[in-house]
Short mmCIF file of C-alpha atoms in Angstrom, two decimals:
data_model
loop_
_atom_site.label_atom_id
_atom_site.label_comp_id
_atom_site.label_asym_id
_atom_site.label_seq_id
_atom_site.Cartn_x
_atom_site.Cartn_y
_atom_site.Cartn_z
CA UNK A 1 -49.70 11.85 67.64
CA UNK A 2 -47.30 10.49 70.70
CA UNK A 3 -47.06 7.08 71.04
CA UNK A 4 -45.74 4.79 73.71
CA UNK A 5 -43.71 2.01 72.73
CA UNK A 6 -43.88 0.08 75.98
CA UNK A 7 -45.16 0.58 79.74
CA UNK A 8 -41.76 1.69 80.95
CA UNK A 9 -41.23 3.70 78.63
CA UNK A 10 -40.19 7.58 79.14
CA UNK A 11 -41.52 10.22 77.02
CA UNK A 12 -39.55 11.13 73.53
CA UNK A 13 -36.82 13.96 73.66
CA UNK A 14 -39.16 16.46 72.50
CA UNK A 15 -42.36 16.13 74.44
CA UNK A 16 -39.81 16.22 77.51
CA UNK A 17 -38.49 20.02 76.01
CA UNK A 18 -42.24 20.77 75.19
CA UNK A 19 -43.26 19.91 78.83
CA UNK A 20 -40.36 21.70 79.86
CA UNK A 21 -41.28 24.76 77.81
CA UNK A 22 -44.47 24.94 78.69
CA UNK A 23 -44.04 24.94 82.70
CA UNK A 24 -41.68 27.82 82.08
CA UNK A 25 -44.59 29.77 79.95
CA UNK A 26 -47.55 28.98 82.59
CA UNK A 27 -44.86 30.31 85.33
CA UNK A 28 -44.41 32.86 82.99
CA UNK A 29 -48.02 33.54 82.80
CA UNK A 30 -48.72 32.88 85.78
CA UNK A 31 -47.22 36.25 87.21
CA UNK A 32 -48.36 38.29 84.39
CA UNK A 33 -51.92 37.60 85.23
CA UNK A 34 -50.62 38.50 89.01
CA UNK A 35 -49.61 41.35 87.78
CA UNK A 36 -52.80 42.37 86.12
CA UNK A 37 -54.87 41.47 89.11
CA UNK A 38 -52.90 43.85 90.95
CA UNK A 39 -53.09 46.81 87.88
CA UNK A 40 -57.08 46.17 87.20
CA UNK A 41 -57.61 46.27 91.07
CA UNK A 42 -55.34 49.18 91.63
CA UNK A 43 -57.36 50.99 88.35
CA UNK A 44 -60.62 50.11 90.14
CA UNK A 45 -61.52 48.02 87.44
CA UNK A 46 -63.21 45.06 89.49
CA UNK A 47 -64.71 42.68 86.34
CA UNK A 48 -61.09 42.68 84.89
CA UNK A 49 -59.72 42.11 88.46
CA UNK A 50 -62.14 39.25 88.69
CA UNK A 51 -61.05 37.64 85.38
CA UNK A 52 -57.88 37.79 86.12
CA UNK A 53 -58.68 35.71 89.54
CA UNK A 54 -59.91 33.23 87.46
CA UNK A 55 -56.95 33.06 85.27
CA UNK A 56 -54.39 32.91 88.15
CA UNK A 57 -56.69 29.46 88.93
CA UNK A 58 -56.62 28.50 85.42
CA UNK A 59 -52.52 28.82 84.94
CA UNK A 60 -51.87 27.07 88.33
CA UNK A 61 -54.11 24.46 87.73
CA UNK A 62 -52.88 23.98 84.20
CA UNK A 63 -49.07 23.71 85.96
CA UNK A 64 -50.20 21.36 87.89
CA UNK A 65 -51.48 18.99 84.72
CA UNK A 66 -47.72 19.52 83.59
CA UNK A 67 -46.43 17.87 86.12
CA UNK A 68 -48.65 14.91 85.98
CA UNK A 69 -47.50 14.59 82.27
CA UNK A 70 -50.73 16.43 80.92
CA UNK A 71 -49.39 18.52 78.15
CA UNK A 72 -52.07 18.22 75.97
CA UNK A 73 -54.57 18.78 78.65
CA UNK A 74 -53.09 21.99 80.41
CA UNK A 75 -52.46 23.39 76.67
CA UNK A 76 -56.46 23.38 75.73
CA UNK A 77 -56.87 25.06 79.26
CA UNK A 78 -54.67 27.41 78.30
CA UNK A 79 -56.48 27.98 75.11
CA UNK A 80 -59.82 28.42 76.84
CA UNK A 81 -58.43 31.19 79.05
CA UNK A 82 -56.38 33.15 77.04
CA UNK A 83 -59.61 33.33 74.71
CA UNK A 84 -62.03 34.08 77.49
CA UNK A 85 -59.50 36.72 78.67
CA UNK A 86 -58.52 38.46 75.40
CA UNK A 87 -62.51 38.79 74.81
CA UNK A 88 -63.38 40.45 78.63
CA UNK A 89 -60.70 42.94 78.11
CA UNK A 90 -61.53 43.88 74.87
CA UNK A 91 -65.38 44.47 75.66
CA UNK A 92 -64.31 46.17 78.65
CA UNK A 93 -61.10 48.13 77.47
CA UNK A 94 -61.32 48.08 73.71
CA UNK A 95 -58.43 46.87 71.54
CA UNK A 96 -56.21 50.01 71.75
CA UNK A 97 -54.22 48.16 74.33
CA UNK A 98 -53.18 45.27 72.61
CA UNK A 99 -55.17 42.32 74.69
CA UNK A 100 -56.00 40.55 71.62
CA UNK A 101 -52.93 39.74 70.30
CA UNK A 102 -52.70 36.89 72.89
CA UNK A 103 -54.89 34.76 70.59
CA UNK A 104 -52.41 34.67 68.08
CA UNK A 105 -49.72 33.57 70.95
CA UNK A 106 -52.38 30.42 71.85
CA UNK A 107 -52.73 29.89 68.08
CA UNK A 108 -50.00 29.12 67.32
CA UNK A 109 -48.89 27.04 70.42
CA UNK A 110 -52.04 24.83 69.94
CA UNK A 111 -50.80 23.27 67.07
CA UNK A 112 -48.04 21.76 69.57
CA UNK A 113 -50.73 19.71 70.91
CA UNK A 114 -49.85 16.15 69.69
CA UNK A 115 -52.66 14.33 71.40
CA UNK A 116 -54.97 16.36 68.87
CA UNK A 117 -55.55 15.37 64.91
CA UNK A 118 -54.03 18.04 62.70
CA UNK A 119 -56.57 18.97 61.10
CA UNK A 120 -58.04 19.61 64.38
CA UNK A 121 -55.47 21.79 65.84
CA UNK A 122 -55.37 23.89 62.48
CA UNK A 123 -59.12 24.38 62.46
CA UNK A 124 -58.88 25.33 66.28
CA UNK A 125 -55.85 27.75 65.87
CA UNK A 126 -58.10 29.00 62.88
CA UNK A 127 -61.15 29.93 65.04
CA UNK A 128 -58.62 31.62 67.10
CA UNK A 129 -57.54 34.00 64.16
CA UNK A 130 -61.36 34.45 62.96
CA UNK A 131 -61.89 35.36 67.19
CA UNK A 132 -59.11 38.19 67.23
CA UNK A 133 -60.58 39.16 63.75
CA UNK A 134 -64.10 39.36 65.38
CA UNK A 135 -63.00 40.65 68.08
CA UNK A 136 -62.13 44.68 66.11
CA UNK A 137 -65.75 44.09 64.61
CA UNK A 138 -67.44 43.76 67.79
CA UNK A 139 -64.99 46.26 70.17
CA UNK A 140 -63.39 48.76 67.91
CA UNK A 141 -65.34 51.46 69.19
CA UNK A 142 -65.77 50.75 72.96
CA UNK A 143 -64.70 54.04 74.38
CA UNK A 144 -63.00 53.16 77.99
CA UNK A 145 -62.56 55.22 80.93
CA UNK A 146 -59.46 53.38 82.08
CA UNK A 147 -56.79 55.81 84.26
CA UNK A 148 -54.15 54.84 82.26
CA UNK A 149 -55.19 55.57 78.60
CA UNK A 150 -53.17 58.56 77.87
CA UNK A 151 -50.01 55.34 77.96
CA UNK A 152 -52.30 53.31 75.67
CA UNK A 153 -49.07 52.85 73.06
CA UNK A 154 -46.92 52.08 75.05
CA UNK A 155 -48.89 49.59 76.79
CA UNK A 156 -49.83 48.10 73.12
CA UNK A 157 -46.04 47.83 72.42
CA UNK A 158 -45.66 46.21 75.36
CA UNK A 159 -48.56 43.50 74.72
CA UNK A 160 -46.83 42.92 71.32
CA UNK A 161 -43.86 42.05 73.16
CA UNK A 162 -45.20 39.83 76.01
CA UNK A 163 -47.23 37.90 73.47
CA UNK A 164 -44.44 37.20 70.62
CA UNK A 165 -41.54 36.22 73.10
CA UNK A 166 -43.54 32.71 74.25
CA UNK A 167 -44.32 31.65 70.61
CA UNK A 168 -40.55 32.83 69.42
CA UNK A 169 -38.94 31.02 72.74
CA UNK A 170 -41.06 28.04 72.76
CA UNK A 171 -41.08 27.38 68.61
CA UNK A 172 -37.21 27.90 68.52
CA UNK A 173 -36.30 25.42 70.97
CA UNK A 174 -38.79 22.50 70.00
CA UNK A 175 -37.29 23.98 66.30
CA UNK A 176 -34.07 22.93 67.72
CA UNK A 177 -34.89 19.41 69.30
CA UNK A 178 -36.62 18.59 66.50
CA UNK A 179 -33.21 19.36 64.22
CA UNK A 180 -31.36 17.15 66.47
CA UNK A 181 -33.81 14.26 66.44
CA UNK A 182 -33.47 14.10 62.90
CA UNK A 183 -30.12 13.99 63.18
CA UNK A 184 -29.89 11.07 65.40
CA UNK A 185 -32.55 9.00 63.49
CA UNK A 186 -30.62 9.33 60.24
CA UNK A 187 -27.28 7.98 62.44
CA UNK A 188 -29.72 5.32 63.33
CA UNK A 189 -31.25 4.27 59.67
CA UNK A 190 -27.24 4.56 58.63
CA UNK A 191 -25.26 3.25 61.26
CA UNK A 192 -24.68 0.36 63.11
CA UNK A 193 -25.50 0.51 66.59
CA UNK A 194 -22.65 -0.88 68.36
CA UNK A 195 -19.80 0.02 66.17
CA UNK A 196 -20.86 2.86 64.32
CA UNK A 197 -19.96 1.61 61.03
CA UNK A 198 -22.73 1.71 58.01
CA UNK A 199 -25.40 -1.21 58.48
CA UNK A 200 -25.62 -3.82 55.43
CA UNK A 201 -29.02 -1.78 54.40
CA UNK A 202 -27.71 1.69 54.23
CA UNK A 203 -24.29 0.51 52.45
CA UNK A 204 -25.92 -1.26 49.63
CA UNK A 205 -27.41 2.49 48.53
CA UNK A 206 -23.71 3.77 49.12
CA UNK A 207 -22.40 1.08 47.22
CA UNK A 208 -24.80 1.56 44.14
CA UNK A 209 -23.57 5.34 44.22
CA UNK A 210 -20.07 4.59 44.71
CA UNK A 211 -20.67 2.08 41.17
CA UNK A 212 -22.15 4.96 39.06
CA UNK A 213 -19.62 7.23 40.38
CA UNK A 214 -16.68 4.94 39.21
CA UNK A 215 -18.56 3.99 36.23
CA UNK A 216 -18.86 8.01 35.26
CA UNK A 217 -14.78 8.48 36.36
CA UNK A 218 -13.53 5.55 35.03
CA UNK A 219 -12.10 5.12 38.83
CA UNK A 220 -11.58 2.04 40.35
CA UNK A 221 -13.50 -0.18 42.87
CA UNK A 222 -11.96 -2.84 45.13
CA UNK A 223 -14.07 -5.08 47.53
CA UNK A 224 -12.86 -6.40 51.20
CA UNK A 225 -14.30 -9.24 53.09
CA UNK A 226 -12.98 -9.05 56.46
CA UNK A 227 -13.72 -11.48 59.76
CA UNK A 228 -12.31 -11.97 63.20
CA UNK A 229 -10.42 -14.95 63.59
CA UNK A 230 -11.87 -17.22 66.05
CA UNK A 231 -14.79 -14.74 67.10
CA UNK A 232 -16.94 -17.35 68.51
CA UNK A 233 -14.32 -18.54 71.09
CA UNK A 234 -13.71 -15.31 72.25
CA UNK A 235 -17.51 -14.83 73.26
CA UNK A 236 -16.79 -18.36 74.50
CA UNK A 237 -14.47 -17.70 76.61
CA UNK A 238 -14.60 -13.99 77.78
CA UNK A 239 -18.21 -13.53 77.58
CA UNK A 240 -20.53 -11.53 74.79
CA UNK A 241 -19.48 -8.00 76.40
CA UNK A 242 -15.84 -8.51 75.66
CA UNK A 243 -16.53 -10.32 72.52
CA UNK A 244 -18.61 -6.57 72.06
CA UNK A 245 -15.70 -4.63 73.53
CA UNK A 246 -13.28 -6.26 70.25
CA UNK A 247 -15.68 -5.79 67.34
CA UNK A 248 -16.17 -1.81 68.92
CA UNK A 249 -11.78 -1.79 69.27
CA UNK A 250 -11.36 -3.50 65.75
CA UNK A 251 -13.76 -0.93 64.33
CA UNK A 252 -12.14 1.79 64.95
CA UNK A 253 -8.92 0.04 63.42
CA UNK A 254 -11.35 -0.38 60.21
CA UNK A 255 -12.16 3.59 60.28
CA UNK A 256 -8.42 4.73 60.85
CA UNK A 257 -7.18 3.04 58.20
CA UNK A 258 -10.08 4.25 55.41
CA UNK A 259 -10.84 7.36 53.55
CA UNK A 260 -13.70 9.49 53.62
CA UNK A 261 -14.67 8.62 50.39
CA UNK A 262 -14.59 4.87 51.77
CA UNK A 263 -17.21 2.93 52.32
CA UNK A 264 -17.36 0.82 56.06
CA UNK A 265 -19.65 -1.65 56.82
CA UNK A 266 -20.60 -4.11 59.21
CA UNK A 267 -21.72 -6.58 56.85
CA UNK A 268 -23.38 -9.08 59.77
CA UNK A 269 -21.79 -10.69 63.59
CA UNK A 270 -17.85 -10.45 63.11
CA UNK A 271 -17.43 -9.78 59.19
CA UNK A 272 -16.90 -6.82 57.59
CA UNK A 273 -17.39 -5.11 54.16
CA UNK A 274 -14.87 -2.44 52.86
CA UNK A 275 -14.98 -1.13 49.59
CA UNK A 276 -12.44 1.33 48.73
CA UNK A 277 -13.03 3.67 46.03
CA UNK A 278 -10.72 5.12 43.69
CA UNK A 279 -8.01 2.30 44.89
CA UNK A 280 -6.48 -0.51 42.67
CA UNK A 281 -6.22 -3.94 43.51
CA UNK A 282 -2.11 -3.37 45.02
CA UNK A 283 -3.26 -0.08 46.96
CA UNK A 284 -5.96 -1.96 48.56
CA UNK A 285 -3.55 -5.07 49.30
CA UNK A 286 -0.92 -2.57 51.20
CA UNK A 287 -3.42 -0.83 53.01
CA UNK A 288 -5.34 -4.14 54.32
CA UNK A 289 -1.56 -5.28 55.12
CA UNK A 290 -1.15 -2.28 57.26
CA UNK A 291 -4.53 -3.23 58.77
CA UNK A 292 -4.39 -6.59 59.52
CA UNK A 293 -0.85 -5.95 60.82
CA UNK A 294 -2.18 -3.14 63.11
CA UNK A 295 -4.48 -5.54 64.62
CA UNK A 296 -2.29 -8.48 64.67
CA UNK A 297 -0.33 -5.86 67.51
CA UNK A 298 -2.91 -4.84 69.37
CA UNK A 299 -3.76 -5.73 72.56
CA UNK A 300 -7.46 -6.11 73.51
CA UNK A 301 -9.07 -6.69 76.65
CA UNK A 302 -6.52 -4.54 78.75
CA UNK A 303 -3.46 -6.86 77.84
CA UNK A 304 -5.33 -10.29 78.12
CA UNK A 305 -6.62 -11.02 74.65
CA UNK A 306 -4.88 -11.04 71.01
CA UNK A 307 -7.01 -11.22 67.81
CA UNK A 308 -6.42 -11.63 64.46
CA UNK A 309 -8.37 -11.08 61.15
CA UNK A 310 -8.66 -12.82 57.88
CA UNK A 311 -8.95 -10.70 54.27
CA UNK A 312 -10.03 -11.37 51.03
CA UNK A 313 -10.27 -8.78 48.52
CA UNK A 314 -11.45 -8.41 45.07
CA UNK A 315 -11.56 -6.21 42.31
CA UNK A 316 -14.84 -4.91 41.04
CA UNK A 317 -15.49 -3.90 37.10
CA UNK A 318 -18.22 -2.46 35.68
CA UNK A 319 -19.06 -5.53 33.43
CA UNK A 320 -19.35 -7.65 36.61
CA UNK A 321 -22.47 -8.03 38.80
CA UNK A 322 -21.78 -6.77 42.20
CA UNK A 323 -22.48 -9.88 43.88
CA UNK A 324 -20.34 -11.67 41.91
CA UNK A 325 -17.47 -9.60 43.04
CA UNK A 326 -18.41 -10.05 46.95
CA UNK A 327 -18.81 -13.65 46.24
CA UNK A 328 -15.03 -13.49 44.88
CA UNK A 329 -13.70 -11.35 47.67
CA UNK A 330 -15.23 -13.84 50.22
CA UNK A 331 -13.85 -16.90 48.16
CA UNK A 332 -10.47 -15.13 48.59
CA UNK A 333 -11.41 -14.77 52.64
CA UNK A 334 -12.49 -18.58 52.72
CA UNK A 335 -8.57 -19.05 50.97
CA UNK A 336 -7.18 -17.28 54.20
CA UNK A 337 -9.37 -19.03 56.45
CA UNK A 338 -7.74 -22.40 55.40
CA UNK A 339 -4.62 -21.43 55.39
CA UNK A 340 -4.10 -20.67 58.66
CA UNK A 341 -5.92 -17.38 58.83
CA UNK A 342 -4.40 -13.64 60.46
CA UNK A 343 -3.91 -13.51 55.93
CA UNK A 344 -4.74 -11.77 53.31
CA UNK A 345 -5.77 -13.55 50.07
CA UNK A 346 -6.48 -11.53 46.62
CA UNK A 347 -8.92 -13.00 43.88
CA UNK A 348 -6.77 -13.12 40.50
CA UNK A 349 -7.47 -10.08 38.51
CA UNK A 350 -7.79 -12.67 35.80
CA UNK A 351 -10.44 -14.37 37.70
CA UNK A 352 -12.18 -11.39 37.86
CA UNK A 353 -12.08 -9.80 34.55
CA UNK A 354 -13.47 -13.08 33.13
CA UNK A 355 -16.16 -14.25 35.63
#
């Protein structure tokens, strides 16, 4: 069911595209009953004429719930009409033409009706079916008079057509929006929001994989505390969007300087967690070198701001706890905070292979 997180708030991506979609298929509906008011008139068939009055009201009416945001409301109108419909052209025509094949159009679309229980939109789109079933029981053999029998098929073709396009057009797109949603919530769950690095939650799974996979290839595993120097005065000073503006800059820094196979985290405020995979304890040192050095460089805040970052890095081994070998990467980053910081510090592979 849709839910609404606050007052203000708009409706989700794809009960906009649904609303959307369905304004397109009353308009769309709209003029096909126009046109069968004409035909029935024109064929002097007045109770089909009639009908189709009343469904001309029922589609306008039903646009008009769309555009006060009543999906769910102009969708069971919908439902109502296309039924009544389907069943007075049958009794009157018989189901040579194809009429009843609209049912299975509404079925289908009824199940896009959030504001309903599942279970309730499958039993309704259900009695639909058993209708259009019921409906060959209780009109197979009308005979009809109507002028224009002798093009029965090709009107029947044409049914089959008008009634599949709306379920195929509306399906796909929602299909589509749906795809993309996903997409975005997974970026969400993974990423950070502001600088698009892997949040401390997500990493942790990476980092577990990444272990295994070393552990299974025998490949290497180095750890990377990073923080901005003097993070807190920059907020100070320049205010909390600048402050933003450098943790955004300095993460892209952090992405062009690691591999895919990389993992890049924001590990909470101004620090950082890199673990490089694959990459021995020297490798990692030259490549954070290159790093810090690249930032060192830069200028942030269009020319008026220089920051700096402190490393300490660490080499991971299977026989040591993970933790342990974060705690000894940020030891090595508390080393290069008190010595001046804009460093890089290394934990003693000694250190490491016997803690």
């Amino acid at each position: 069911m849709a839910t609404r997180q606050h007052y203000f708030s708009q409706p989700d991506t794809v009960e906009q595209v649904k609303n959307r979609l369905f304004k397109q298929l009353a308009y769309y509906c709209l003029g096909l009953h126009c046109l069968l008011l004409v035909l029935f008139w024109y064929c002097d068939i007045t109770i089909l004429a009639m009908v189709n009055v009343g469904s001309v009201i029922a589609w306008a009416v039903g646009i008009m719930l769309l555009y006060e945001h009543k999906s769910h409301l102009a969708l069971r109108l919908f439902c109502v009409e296309v039924t009544l419909h389907s069943i007075f052209v049958c009794a009157v025509l018989g189901m040579g033409y194809g009429f009843q094949y609209y049912l299975w159009t509404i079925a289908s679309l009824i199940l896009l009706d959030y504001q309903l229980k599942l279970k309730i939109a499958s039993a309704l789109a259900l009695l639909l079916i058993l209708t259009f079933a019921a409906l060959f029981e209780l009109f197979g053999s009308v005979q009809d008079s109507f002028v224009l029998s002798h093009l029965a098929p090709y009107i029947h073709f044409i049914n089959v057509l008008i009634c599949a396009l709306p379920s195929i057009y509306t399906i796909g797109h929602i299909r589509e929006v749906t795809f993309s949603n996903r997409y975005q919530l997974a970026q969400l769950a993974a990423k950070d929001p502001l600088t698009s690095l892997f949040n401390r939650r997500y990493a942790k799974e990476l980092i577990k994989n990444a272990q295994e996979n070393c552990v299974n290839t025998s490949q290497q595993l180095t750890i990377v505390m990073a923080d901005i120097d003097h993070f807190k005065g920059i907020n100070d000073k320049y205010g909390h969007d600048i402050g933003d503006d450098v943790l955004i800059e300095v993460a892209l820094k952090i992405k062009h300087h690691t591999l895919h196979s990389d993992i890049a985290v924001r590990w909470g405020g101004e620090e950082f967690l890199l673990v490089f995979v694959n990459c021995d304890l020297e490798t990692a040192q030259a490549r954070i070198e290159s790093l810090r050095r690249e930032i060192e460089t830069h200028t942030f805040n269009a020319d008026a701001l220089q920051v700096t970052m402190s490393f300490g890095i660490a080499q991971w081994h299977p026989a040591l706890p993970f933790r342990m070998a974060i705690k000894l990467a940020d030891d090595a980053l508390y080393i290069s905070k008190t010595q001046g910081r804009n460093r890089t510090t290394s934990a003693p592979s000694k250190t490491v292979q016997s803690t």
